[in-house]
Amino acid sequence: MAVTMADVARRAGTSVAVVSYVVNGGPRPVAARTRERVLAAAAELGYRRNRVAAALRSGSSGLVGVVLPDAANPYFAALGRALEAALSRSGRLTVVATTGYDAERQAEAVERILAAQPDGLVVASADGADDPAPAAADAGVPVVAVHHRPEGARAVLVAADDRAGVHAALEHLRGHGHERIAFLAGPADDGPVAERMRAWRESPAAGELLRCGYARGSAARLTAGLAARGELPRALLAATDEQAVGVLAAAAAAGVAVPERLAVAACDGTPDAAFTVPSLTAVEQPFEEVAERAVAVLLGGEEPRERPCGRLIPRRSCGCPEPGFADVLEG
Amino acid sequence: MAVTMADVARRAGTSVAVVSYVVNGGPRPVAARTRERVLAAAAELGYRRNRVAAALRSGSSGLVGVVLPDAANPYFAALGRALEAALSRSGRLTVVATTGYDAERQAEAVERILAAQPDGLVVASADGADDPAPAAADAGVPVVAVHHRPEGARAVLVAADDRAGVHAALEHLRGHGHERIAFLAGPADDGPVAERMRAWRESPAAGELLRCGYARGSAARLTAGLAARGELPRALLAATDEQAVGVLAAAAAAGVAVPERLAVAACDGTPDAAFTVPSLTAVEQPFEEVAERAVAVLLGGEEPRERPCGRLIPRRSCGCPEPGFADVLEG
DNA sequence: CTGAAAGCGCTTACAG
DNA sequence: CTGAAAGCGCTTACAG
């Protein structure tokens, strides 16, 4: 069986209490010679601390839950990766669950994770999902919403402020001569997409409102249909990169030149945007910053400060020259 | 504080043993009336089973670790999503850790996860990383390698057999008239990429061997350089989709027509391949099947059967007509 | 500085 | 069918 503190204590000729003090660096001091004997015994026996037992006793499991609509979507993949990195830096293990944008599956995922007694829960809610805060409060687990907080929810929100970015993207497209810019929204008006849409509505260049699901296939089918009927706008701001990728794919397949016939920009700014064809002009999301803050709020009890802003990265799809790959980062 | 079984037992006028039998559906039978009282008490008090305590006592935490080189790479994102879905179906929670293709970080990630007493560990090893099997065996945790098993490692491997797929891709390119096909490999000859490369070498059409890192930026820079020096091959099989995406981006930026001047195919077959410009001909990986089997081997103790094969999906980048988006799945 | 002991919330033989 | 009790491996007051 696995080596326990009792085994180490026996070998080192001391008590489990002292072994615990050594292994955890406290809360009591230990004589240098004793510490060495314990460390030697632990190494010889291959001792590995049992975090489950520690969790039961101390009340901290070292686990943090991350609930995402879809871990394979590049936006949530980037967000999830940033969260995992930030949690790892603070010594936590990340438990992930994917909800497929489904409210019921989200509620289930939250319950299943809460049963594991996590030290915290980060939720990127699906449109129309329940507030995870009541269940979390019930279980005594702090929760923070990232990306999107359900209507009326009590969870603290850590998310980027997209309004400035949307305005910058629209102004940029206008600079390329576009006076009517369509917006490609999601199926419902919820969360950050709704905020981006409201920002677009404020622009004098706001044109047609288009809608499709949050999947590249959905955007591709919409675009193929519009192209076939000759109803494509001249310029389009997509709410998400995922949708923009579908637009670019369908435009290419239909022989519609981007940016000449159809200028495109997007609001997610995932790492993928630099490698689409043509490269995608996008408002880059501050993933690392959002993740860092979410973890600080969750585990450090910090108050959320003003929301960080995305930054417009002009590339080829809006009409700018192709930037090339000299300055593109690895990974 | 949180509601415990003792609270429920007190309210239902019974013992914690009986509450446990009801909550877990066994291992002892409980009279229907008693069961109802327990269920009612649990509901009234908002009882939530403490899995940490159950884990300590029963030896099963309900957690399974998944170690990936990079969760934001579409290949590993798809694999991770399939694993999470399969694990969720078997009632397990997924703990993820990302290693950034680094051997040392992988060893750390494995140790951190093992401390959480998982019921199993799934590892997609980075090139040159250590075998996770000894550490896992030491902790009494079953382990399975997916995608790639380090040289000489003892871990069971569950992975697709790519040889047939590579041959099919090469034959397909030959059918488009290409008699010299370059191969874009990774920086080292390791794992599935090495297997794909060996399969390519067996082909009479094997041409030049190219190498770059497993990142789209790396492939884009290589391609841009080759294009600038007029050294681009006429046909190229990329080891991974990630690299192929970089090739397509750089080719477009350099004005190199795909497939007319440069035909491209890839070996990963991620969901992204249907939405590149032009769409990417690829050997589709059986992600779901690999994930399903990995979980069965890990938790059910099944023997790994013969490896599933990827299937070639011809799209535009090899020279076939653009398939369009009618049959593309959502998500 | 060190050690004996209680107890975290469960599961599960064991006795009734 | 039900209940009292041991014990999983830790952490941490408490006593020395």
XYZ file of C-alpha atoms (C1' of nucleotides) in Angstrom:
694
model
C 0.000 0.000 0.000
C 0.900 3.636 -0.182
C 3.435 5.054 2.265
C 1.814 7.133 5.024
C 3.085 9.682 7.493
C 2.978 6.972 10.147
C 5.470 4.914 8.091
C 7.766 7.889 7.741
C 7.468 8.705 11.449
C 8.333 5.140 12.424
C 11.365 5.109 10.175
C 12.539 8.504 11.368
C 11.906 7.594 14.997
C 9.501 10.454 15.590
C 5.756 11.222 15.565
C 3.333 11.859 12.721
C 2.869 15.375 14.062
C 6.517 16.170 13.452
C 6.380 14.582 10.006
C 3.424 16.818 9.204
C 5.298 19.891 10.466
C 8.229 19.026 8.214
C 6.184 18.134 5.149
C 4.076 21.285 5.428
C 6.792 23.582 6.717
C 4.756 24.320 9.822
C 2.831 25.379 11.776
C 5.361 24.341 14.495
C 9.138 24.590 14.234
C 11.208 21.406 14.007
C 14.861 20.934 14.992
C 17.180 20.814 12.008
C 18.438 17.307 12.829
C 14.925 15.931 13.222
C 13.861 17.578 9.974
C 16.723 15.902 8.168
C 15.866 12.472 9.548
C 12.262 12.950 8.445
C 13.236 14.126 4.984
C 15.614 11.200 4.579
C 12.980 8.703 5.703
C 10.404 10.243 3.360
C 12.797 10.055 0.424
C 13.828 6.458 1.180
C 10.242 5.280 1.443
C 9.018 7.358 -1.494
C 6.486 9.183 0.667
C 3.823 11.139 -1.193
C 1.428 13.329 0.773
C -2.184 12.180 0.591
C -4.032 15.361 -0.312
C -7.412 13.738 0.157
C -6.740 13.112 3.833
C -5.242 16.577 4.199
C -8.280 18.045 2.474
C -10.714 16.295 4.796
C -8.877 17.475 7.871
C -7.911 20.979 6.790
C -10.972 21.826 4.741
C -8.951 22.795 1.669
C -8.810 20.368 -1.231
C -6.453 22.351 -3.446
C -8.961 21.870 -6.259
C -10.625 24.658 -8.227
C -13.437 23.974 -10.674
C -13.584 25.568 -14.110
C -16.866 25.256 -15.992
C -16.801 26.153 -19.677
C -19.386 25.948 -22.469
C -16.915 24.264 -24.823
C -13.257 23.598 -24.137
C -12.523 23.028 -27.831
C -13.719 26.467 -28.946
C -10.527 28.538 -29.287
C -11.904 31.357 -27.161
C -12.753 29.122 -24.215
C -9.657 27.023 -24.844
C -7.527 30.167 -24.455
C -9.472 31.252 -21.397
C -9.259 27.777 -19.876
C -5.547 27.574 -20.508
C -4.966 30.954 -18.892
C -7.047 29.925 -15.876
C -5.230 26.628 -15.532
C -1.887 28.431 -15.662
C -2.938 30.995 -13.039
C -4.349 28.284 -10.753
C -1.277 26.149 -11.162
C 0.871 29.113 -10.124
C -1.130 29.367 -6.907
C -0.668 25.644 -6.271
C -4.172 24.567 -7.243
C -5.299 21.741 -9.420
C -7.889 22.509 -12.096
C -11.035 20.409 -12.448
C -12.756 21.099 -15.768
C -16.235 20.431 -16.985
C -17.789 21.259 -20.319
C -21.461 22.069 -20.712
C -22.043 22.212 -24.453
C -23.819 25.581 -23.950
C -26.573 23.711 -22.126
C -28.125 25.153 -18.949
C -29.041 21.778 -17.473
C -25.612 20.291 -18.079
C -24.101 23.385 -16.503
C -26.158 22.926 -13.349
C -25.096 19.272 -13.194
C -21.450 20.140 -13.746
C -21.556 22.690 -10.924
C -23.098 20.112 -8.572
C -20.607 17.410 -9.445
C -17.705 19.756 -8.907
C -19.079 21.119 -5.631
C -19.224 17.559 -4.286
C -15.428 17.443 -4.651
C -15.139 20.261 -2.072
C -13.196 22.671 -4.291
C -11.517 25.767 -2.900
C -13.311 27.781 -5.556
C -15.336 27.687 -8.740
C -14.901 29.639 -11.971
C -17.864 29.577 -14.314
C -18.228 30.861 -17.850
C -21.988 30.585 -18.091
C -23.878 29.410 -21.103
C -26.574 31.782 -22.364
C -29.691 31.257 -20.298
C -28.008 29.170 -17.611
C -28.718 29.497 -13.895
C -26.670 31.550 -11.507
C -24.093 29.202 -9.981
C -23.770 31.432 -6.892
C -26.591 30.007 -4.733
C -25.390 26.421 -5.040
C -21.803 27.482 -4.407
C -22.769 29.612 -1.393
C -24.689 26.638 -0.063
C -21.581 24.518 -0.282
C -19.457 27.301 1.167
C -17.421 27.604 -2.017
C -16.461 31.015 -3.421
C -17.435 31.508 -7.045
C -16.527 33.938 -9.791
C -18.125 34.333 -13.175
C -15.836 34.958 -16.128
C -16.799 36.054 -19.604
C -20.504 36.065 -18.798
C -22.728 36.295 -15.780
C -26.339 35.170 -16.089
C -29.020 37.843 -15.877
C -29.517 38.975 -12.289
C -26.882 36.611 -10.958
C -25.129 37.279 -7.660
C -21.746 35.866 -8.673
C -18.892 38.348 -8.973
C -17.981 38.950 -12.614
C -14.460 39.231 -13.960
C -14.543 40.020 -17.651
C -13.064 42.341 -20.210
C -14.811 45.538 -21.201
C -15.464 45.123 -24.900
C -17.133 48.440 -25.629
C -13.993 50.397 -26.396
C -12.720 47.537 -28.531
C -15.923 47.342 -30.539
C -15.872 51.083 -31.119
C -12.235 50.902 -32.195
C -13.026 48.089 -34.638
C -15.957 50.009 -36.111
C -13.941 53.212 -36.443
C -11.188 51.230 -38.087
C -13.578 49.750 -40.653
C -14.971 53.224 -41.301
C -11.401 54.344 -41.934
C -11.355 51.784 -44.727
C -14.393 53.537 -46.203
C -17.212 51.412 -44.814
C -20.280 53.395 -43.795
C -22.597 50.447 -43.215
C -21.236 47.674 -41.069
C -23.252 44.569 -40.295
C -22.993 42.787 -36.934
C -23.030 39.026 -36.609
C -24.575 38.244 -33.218
C -25.439 34.989 -31.456
C -28.836 33.325 -31.331
C -29.918 35.297 -28.245
C -29.040 38.639 -26.682
C -27.115 37.597 -23.648
C -23.792 38.236 -21.993
C -20.765 39.780 -23.678
C -22.189 39.315 -27.137
C -25.150 41.479 -26.183
C -22.752 44.096 -24.818
C -20.788 44.042 -28.064
C -24.011 44.363 -30.004
C -25.152 47.366 -27.963
C -21.815 49.046 -28.580
C -22.237 48.420 -32.307
C -25.771 49.866 -32.253
C -24.364 53.142 -30.937
C -22.238 53.585 -34.034
C -23.504 55.727 -36.921
C -22.191 52.971 -39.197
C -24.391 50.257 -37.669
C -25.991 48.354 -40.547
C -27.735 45.047 -40.719
C -28.052 42.674 -37.734
C -27.274 39.044 -38.549
C -27.552 36.064 -36.223
C -26.264 32.531 -36.071
C -25.088 29.936 -33.534
C -21.696 30.124 -31.837
C -20.093 27.581 -34.134
C -18.036 28.039 -37.251
C -20.362 25.681 -39.137
C -23.330 27.810 -38.249
C -21.612 30.988 -39.474
C -20.416 29.237 -42.619
C -23.918 28.123 -43.541
C -25.318 31.602 -42.935
C -22.606 33.185 -45.069
C -22.979 30.635 -47.873
C -26.699 31.377 -47.964
C -26.230 35.152 -48.028
C -23.608 34.839 -50.770
C -25.889 32.641 -52.885
C -28.715 35.185 -52.607
C -26.400 38.148 -53.223
C -27.241 39.566 -49.792
C -23.769 39.749 -48.316
C -22.891 43.041 -46.620
C -19.704 44.891 -47.585
C -18.364 44.955 -44.060
C -19.064 42.740 -41.079
C -18.137 42.723 -37.419
C -18.496 39.230 -35.952
C -19.216 38.881 -32.247
C -16.794 35.980 -31.928
C -13.704 34.682 -33.724
C -15.322 31.294 -34.000
C -18.078 32.818 -36.129
C -15.595 34.912 -38.126
C -13.656 31.771 -39.028
C -16.858 30.298 -40.460
C -17.507 33.501 -42.419
C -14.011 33.432 -43.931
C -14.300 29.754 -44.856
C -17.657 30.205 -46.585
C -16.576 33.422 -48.298
C -13.523 31.669 -49.774
C -15.617 28.707 -50.874
C -18.089 31.048 -52.587
C -15.341 33.040 -54.291
C -16.071 36.169 -52.265
C -12.853 38.151 -51.830
C -11.975 39.227 -48.281
C -11.377 42.117 -47.652
C -12.109 43.503 -51.163
C -15.743 42.404 -51.442
C -16.344 41.676 -47.750
C -14.352 43.259 -44.946
C -14.364 41.296 -41.701
C -13.383 41.979 -38.107
C -14.085 40.057 -34.913
C -14.306 40.685 -31.179
C -12.590 37.686 -29.528
C -8.983 38.040 -30.566
C -7.969 34.431 -29.994
C -4.473 33.281 -30.947
C -6.038 31.677 -34.015
C -6.838 35.053 -35.557
C -3.267 35.589 -36.736
C -3.427 32.423 -38.852
C -6.723 32.562 -40.678
C -6.782 33.292 -44.423
C -6.768 36.189 -44.729
C -5.520 36.990 -41.231
C -8.295 38.259 -38.995
C -8.541 41.789 -37.655
C -9.753 41.397 -34.091
C -10.104 42.963 -30.699
C -7.633 40.945 -28.667
C -9.047 39.702 -25.379
C -6.839 40.102 -22.290
C -7.105 36.405 -21.398
C -4.138 36.306 -19.026
C -5.274 39.378 -17.191
C -8.833 38.152 -16.811
C -7.604 34.757 -15.594
C -5.137 36.312 -13.169
C -7.797 38.572 -11.703
C -10.392 35.851 -11.513
C -8.016 33.715 -9.469
C -7.037 36.646 -7.245
C -10.683 37.466 -6.569
C -11.517 33.825 -5.978
C -8.692 32.827 -3.692
C -7.392 36.105 -2.398
C -10.713 37.737 -1.776
C -9.678 40.786 -3.768
C -12.379 43.074 -5.052
C -12.706 43.073 -8.835
C -11.182 46.299 -10.144
C -12.233 48.102 -13.296
C -12.503 45.737 -16.221
C -9.468 45.349 -18.495
C -9.920 46.339 -22.130
C -9.244 44.456 -25.320
C -6.982 46.024 -27.938
C -7.676 46.164 -31.676
C -5.138 44.237 -33.773
C -5.547 45.236 -37.434
C -4.698 42.464 -39.878
C -5.621 41.704 -43.481
C -9.353 40.932 -43.229
C -10.357 44.557 -42.670
C -8.339 45.876 -45.612
C -4.962 46.488 -43.961
C -1.821 44.945 -45.444
C -0.950 41.397 -44.372
C 1.312 41.748 -41.323
C 3.338 38.594 -41.961
C 4.659 36.221 -39.339
C 7.930 37.745 -38.187
C 6.555 38.855 -34.835
C 4.136 36.033 -34.238
C 4.790 34.178 -31.028
C 5.374 30.462 -30.790
C 2.578 28.283 -29.424
C -21.321 24.675 8.186
C -22.073 22.132 5.529
C -24.782 19.559 6.132
C -23.381 16.104 6.954
C -24.801 12.601 6.954
C -25.085 12.859 10.719
C -27.425 15.853 10.316
C -29.549 13.954 7.832
C -29.604 10.856 10.048
C -30.707 12.896 13.062
C -33.504 14.532 11.087
C -34.654 11.251 9.584
C -34.451 9.487 12.932
C -31.987 6.885 11.740
C -28.241 6.192 11.590
C -25.495 7.508 9.320
C -25.025 3.963 8.022
C -28.546 3.927 6.661
C -28.128 7.397 5.202
C -25.020 6.153 3.430
C -26.880 3.110 2.107
C -29.595 5.352 0.705
C -27.280 7.981 -0.746
C -25.089 5.357 -2.403
C -27.819 2.882 -3.264
C -26.092 0.205 -1.216
C -24.321 -1.949 -0.305
C -27.146 -2.878 2.121
C -30.873 -2.761 1.360
C -33.040 -0.165 3.100
C -36.792 -0.360 3.741
C -38.796 1.819 1.357
C -40.279 3.924 4.205
C -36.890 4.566 5.762
C -35.430 5.470 2.384
C -38.169 8.038 1.872
C -37.597 9.635 5.261
C -33.872 9.871 4.499
C -34.436 11.336 1.061
C -36.886 13.879 2.465
C -34.488 14.898 5.232
C -31.617 15.217 2.757
C -33.710 17.397 0.470
C -34.958 19.600 3.317
C -31.466 20.176 4.651
C -29.866 20.525 1.224
C -27.493 17.642 1.888
C -24.573 17.338 -0.516
C -22.305 14.306 -0.267
C -18.740 15.145 0.737
C -16.703 13.301 -1.850
C -13.433 14.059 -0.083
C -14.504 12.120 2.991
C -15.896 9.345 0.821
C -12.644 9.279 -1.111
C -10.532 8.929 2.014
C -12.604 6.102 3.346
C -13.337 4.217 0.123
C -10.053 4.837 -1.638
C -11.738 6.207 -4.750
C -11.670 9.947 -5.308
C -13.730 10.023 -8.489
C -10.981 12.137 -10.040
C -9.024 11.256 -13.172
C -6.000 13.270 -14.252
C -5.472 14.324 -17.871
C -2.025 15.672 -18.747
C -1.703 17.398 -22.107
C 1.137 19.284 -23.808
C -1.161 22.178 -24.722
C -4.892 22.357 -24.134
C -5.287 25.226 -26.605
C -3.853 23.326 -29.563
C -6.918 22.101 -31.495
C -5.642 18.529 -31.607
C -5.185 18.273 -27.848
C -8.270 20.365 -27.258
C -10.313 17.832 -29.218
C -8.638 14.923 -27.442
C -9.132 16.570 -24.050
C -12.762 17.285 -24.768
C -13.380 13.682 -25.816
C -11.634 12.409 -22.676
C -13.596 14.742 -20.441
C -16.851 13.580 -22.039
C -15.960 9.911 -21.656
C -14.890 10.403 -18.041
C -17.993 12.397 -17.247
C -20.105 9.547 -18.613
C -18.414 7.191 -16.180
C -19.096 9.596 -13.311
C -15.554 10.907 -13.013
C -14.301 14.435 -12.668
C -11.436 15.511 -14.923
C -8.346 17.209 -13.494
C -6.289 18.799 -16.276
C -2.738 19.982 -16.405
C -0.844 21.489 -19.290
C 2.877 20.995 -19.759
C 3.810 23.300 -22.628
C 5.678 20.377 -24.271
C 8.155 20.504 -21.390
C 9.461 17.284 -19.792
C 10.091 18.833 -16.399
C 6.681 20.471 -16.214
C 5.151 17.165 -17.193
C 6.879 15.368 -14.333
C 5.669 18.059 -11.915
C 2.116 17.896 -13.259
C 2.050 14.125 -12.808
C 3.267 14.460 -9.211
C 0.757 17.172 -8.340
C -2.087 15.147 -9.757
C -0.981 11.918 -8.069
C -1.112 13.707 -4.710
C -4.851 14.177 -5.291
C -5.281 10.362 -5.249
C -6.905 10.080 -8.666
C -8.606 6.886 -9.817
C -6.486 7.047 -12.942
C -4.172 9.144 -15.066
C -4.222 9.795 -18.800
C -1.038 11.270 -20.227
C -0.278 12.598 -23.680
C 3.478 12.825 -23.300
C 5.599 15.622 -24.617
C 8.487 14.566 -26.850
C 11.388 13.505 -24.651
C 9.359 13.378 -21.438
C 9.727 10.668 -18.805
C 7.527 7.628 -18.557
C 4.714 8.503 -16.114
C 4.184 4.801 -15.296
C 6.729 4.355 -12.474
C 5.418 7.316 -10.467
C 1.835 6.218 -11.043
C 2.587 2.610 -10.102
C 4.252 3.893 -6.965
C 1.102 5.760 -6.046
C -1.053 2.793 -6.986
C -2.749 4.724 -9.769
C -3.450 3.108 -13.146
C -2.103 5.068 -16.080
C -2.659 5.071 -19.817
C -0.718 6.919 -22.439
C -2.670 8.453 -25.284
C -1.345 9.875 -28.518
C 2.273 9.198 -27.557
C 4.206 6.962 -25.200
C 7.790 7.893 -24.374
C 10.530 5.619 -25.726
C 10.721 2.418 -23.706
C 7.876 3.446 -21.406
C 5.820 0.846 -19.559
C 2.511 2.678 -19.718
C -0.217 1.105 -21.828
C -0.739 3.064 -25.036
C -4.101 3.853 -26.574
C -3.645 5.654 -29.855
C -4.767 5.613 -33.430
C -2.807 3.764 -36.070
C -1.812 6.464 -38.522
C 0.057 4.377 -41.066
C -2.945 3.479 -43.201
C -4.096 7.092 -43.074
C -0.710 8.435 -44.150
C -0.581 5.975 -47.023
C -4.091 6.928 -48.069
C -3.164 10.629 -48.005
C -0.038 10.020 -50.079
C -1.917 7.878 -52.605
C -4.562 10.550 -52.802
C -1.982 13.255 -53.548
C -0.417 10.974 -56.156
C -3.846 10.657 -57.710
C -3.735 14.436 -58.151
C -0.504 13.938 -60.103
C 2.087 14.569 -57.401
C 5.102 12.273 -57.647
C 7.259 14.054 -55.076
C 5.603 14.828 -51.776
C 7.417 16.620 -48.984
C 6.785 15.792 -45.320
C 6.642 18.435 -42.620
C 7.825 16.786 -39.405
C 8.403 18.082 -35.886
C 11.710 19.139 -34.377
C 12.546 15.587 -33.238
C 11.622 12.084 -34.324
C 9.383 10.969 -31.540
C 5.941 9.508 -31.028
C 3.149 9.537 -33.588
C 4.908 12.099 -35.760
C 7.848 9.721 -36.152
C 5.421 6.942 -37.054
C 3.786 9.156 -39.656
C 7.189 10.064 -41.017
C 8.228 6.417 -41.326
C 5.018 5.652 -43.210
C 5.777 8.545 -45.567
C 9.338 7.262 -46.139
C 7.916 3.965 -47.406
C 6.110 5.738 -50.220
C 7.730 5.933 -53.668
C 6.555 9.543 -53.719
C 8.503 10.537 -50.583
C 10.280 13.796 -51.364
C 11.939 16.377 -49.186
C 11.875 16.221 -45.367
C 11.033 19.521 -43.679
C 11.001 20.258 -39.970
C 9.577 22.908 -37.678
C 8.070 23.249 -34.201
C 4.536 22.135 -33.377
C 3.062 25.610 -33.592
C 1.354 27.372 -36.440
C 3.752 30.294 -36.102
C 6.709 28.021 -36.538
C 5.234 26.457 -39.698
C 4.270 29.867 -41.052
C 7.809 31.202 -40.684
C 9.275 28.105 -42.351
C 6.830 28.393 -45.240
C 7.382 32.118 -45.681
C 11.137 31.483 -45.883
C 10.786 28.678 -48.423
C 8.450 30.791 -50.540
C 10.839 33.754 -50.464
C 13.703 31.533 -51.633
C 11.568 29.759 -54.260
C 12.120 26.431 -52.519
C 8.543 25.468 -51.864
C 7.606 21.881 -52.788
C 4.590 21.227 -55.031
C 2.936 18.933 -52.537
C 3.270 18.675 -48.786
C 1.987 16.341 -46.104
C 2.078 18.024 -42.698
C 2.438 15.859 -39.602
C -0.110 17.942 -37.716
C -3.062 20.181 -38.525
C -1.540 22.879 -36.380
C 1.458 23.034 -38.699
C -0.732 22.821 -41.810
C -2.691 25.859 -40.625
C 0.570 27.800 -40.451
C 1.520 26.622 -43.935
C -1.827 27.765 -45.357
C -1.574 31.150 -43.653
C 1.939 31.813 -44.920
C 1.151 30.523 -48.401
C -1.791 32.913 -48.657
C 0.279 35.814 -47.375
C 2.996 35.070 -49.957
C 0.487 34.754 -52.788
C 1.134 31.032 -53.224
C -2.044 29.368 -54.506
C -3.212 26.285 -52.616
C -3.782 23.687 -54.086
C -2.669 24.895 -57.546
C 0.942 25.755 -56.697
C 1.165 23.910 -53.391
C -1.036 20.951 -52.497
C -1.406 20.344 -48.770
C -2.704 17.534 -46.597
C -2.364 16.878 -42.881
C -2.501 13.963 -40.459
C -4.476 15.221 -37.436
C -7.954 15.768 -38.797
C -9.148 18.155 -36.108
C -12.583 19.758 -36.417
C -10.780 22.933 -37.520
C -9.709 21.343 -40.792
C -13.118 21.843 -42.370
C -12.873 25.614 -41.893
C -9.410 26.582 -43.043
C -8.976 28.461 -46.332
C -8.841 26.448 -48.441
C -10.396 23.622 -46.451
C -7.797 21.098 -45.335
C -7.555 17.544 -46.606
C -6.689 15.481 -43.557
C -6.637 12.064 -41.977
C -9.367 12.374 -39.400
C -8.336 11.131 -35.973
C -10.825 8.898 -34.162
C -10.795 11.101 -31.041
C -13.977 9.735 -29.483
C -12.918 6.166 -30.003
C -9.448 6.738 -28.564
C -10.931 8.536 -25.562
C -13.564 5.878 -24.986
C -10.977 3.111 -25.114
C -8.513 4.962 -22.935
C -11.162 5.333 -20.241
C -12.225 1.685 -20.581
C -8.636 0.507 -20.266
C -8.010 2.842 -17.350
C -11.096 2.208 -15.266
C -12.398 -1.058 -16.576
C -9.079 -2.810 -16.822
C -9.782 -3.797 -20.415
C -6.895 -4.798 -22.612
C -6.187 -2.340 -25.409
C -7.441 -3.890 -28.628
C -6.023 -3.241 -32.076
C -5.567 0.448 -32.701
C -8.384 2.329 -34.445
C -7.536 3.919 -37.778
C -7.961 7.466 -38.996
C -9.909 8.067 -42.199
C -8.850 10.375 -45.025
C -11.233 13.277 -45.610
C -10.431 14.898 -48.954
C -11.158 18.610 -49.076
C -9.926 21.478 -51.209
C -6.251 21.775 -50.156
C -5.164 18.621 -52.006
C -6.856 19.606 -55.247
C -10.353 18.179 -54.742
C -13.395 20.435 -55.175
C -14.459 22.488 -52.148
C -16.993 20.308 -50.280
C -19.081 23.186 -48.927
C -20.743 23.340 -45.528
C -24.044 21.543 -45.944
C -22.979 18.474 -43.994
C -20.692 20.139 -41.480
C -21.698 19.473 -37.911
C -22.485 22.134 -35.349
C -19.975 22.786 -32.618
C 11.049 21.303 20.264
C 8.155 16.893 20.429
C 4.277 13.569 20.950
C -0.325 11.485 22.109
C -4.773 12.109 20.673
C -9.012 14.054 18.739
C -11.580 14.489 14.818
C -12.607 15.936 9.623
C -17.195 12.990 7.102
C -17.595 9.267 5.205
C -17.965 3.581 4.217
C -18.435 -0.847 5.678
C -17.723 -5.072 8.148
C -20.039 -6.714 12.202
C -23.622 -7.601 15.526
C -28.216 -7.462 16.376
C -33.572 -4.231 7.756
C -30.880 -1.193 11.121
C -27.216 0.790 14.144
C -22.864 1.341 16.876
C -18.252 1.688 15.870
C -13.765 1.386 13.596
C -10.799 3.570 10.668
C -9.192 5.931 6.003
C -4.472 9.621 6.554
C -4.033 13.650 7.674
C -3.783 18.516 10.780
C -3.623 20.786 14.865
C -4.769 22.326 19.437
C -2.944 20.719 23.770
C 0.210 18.988 27.176
C 4.726 18.140 28.219
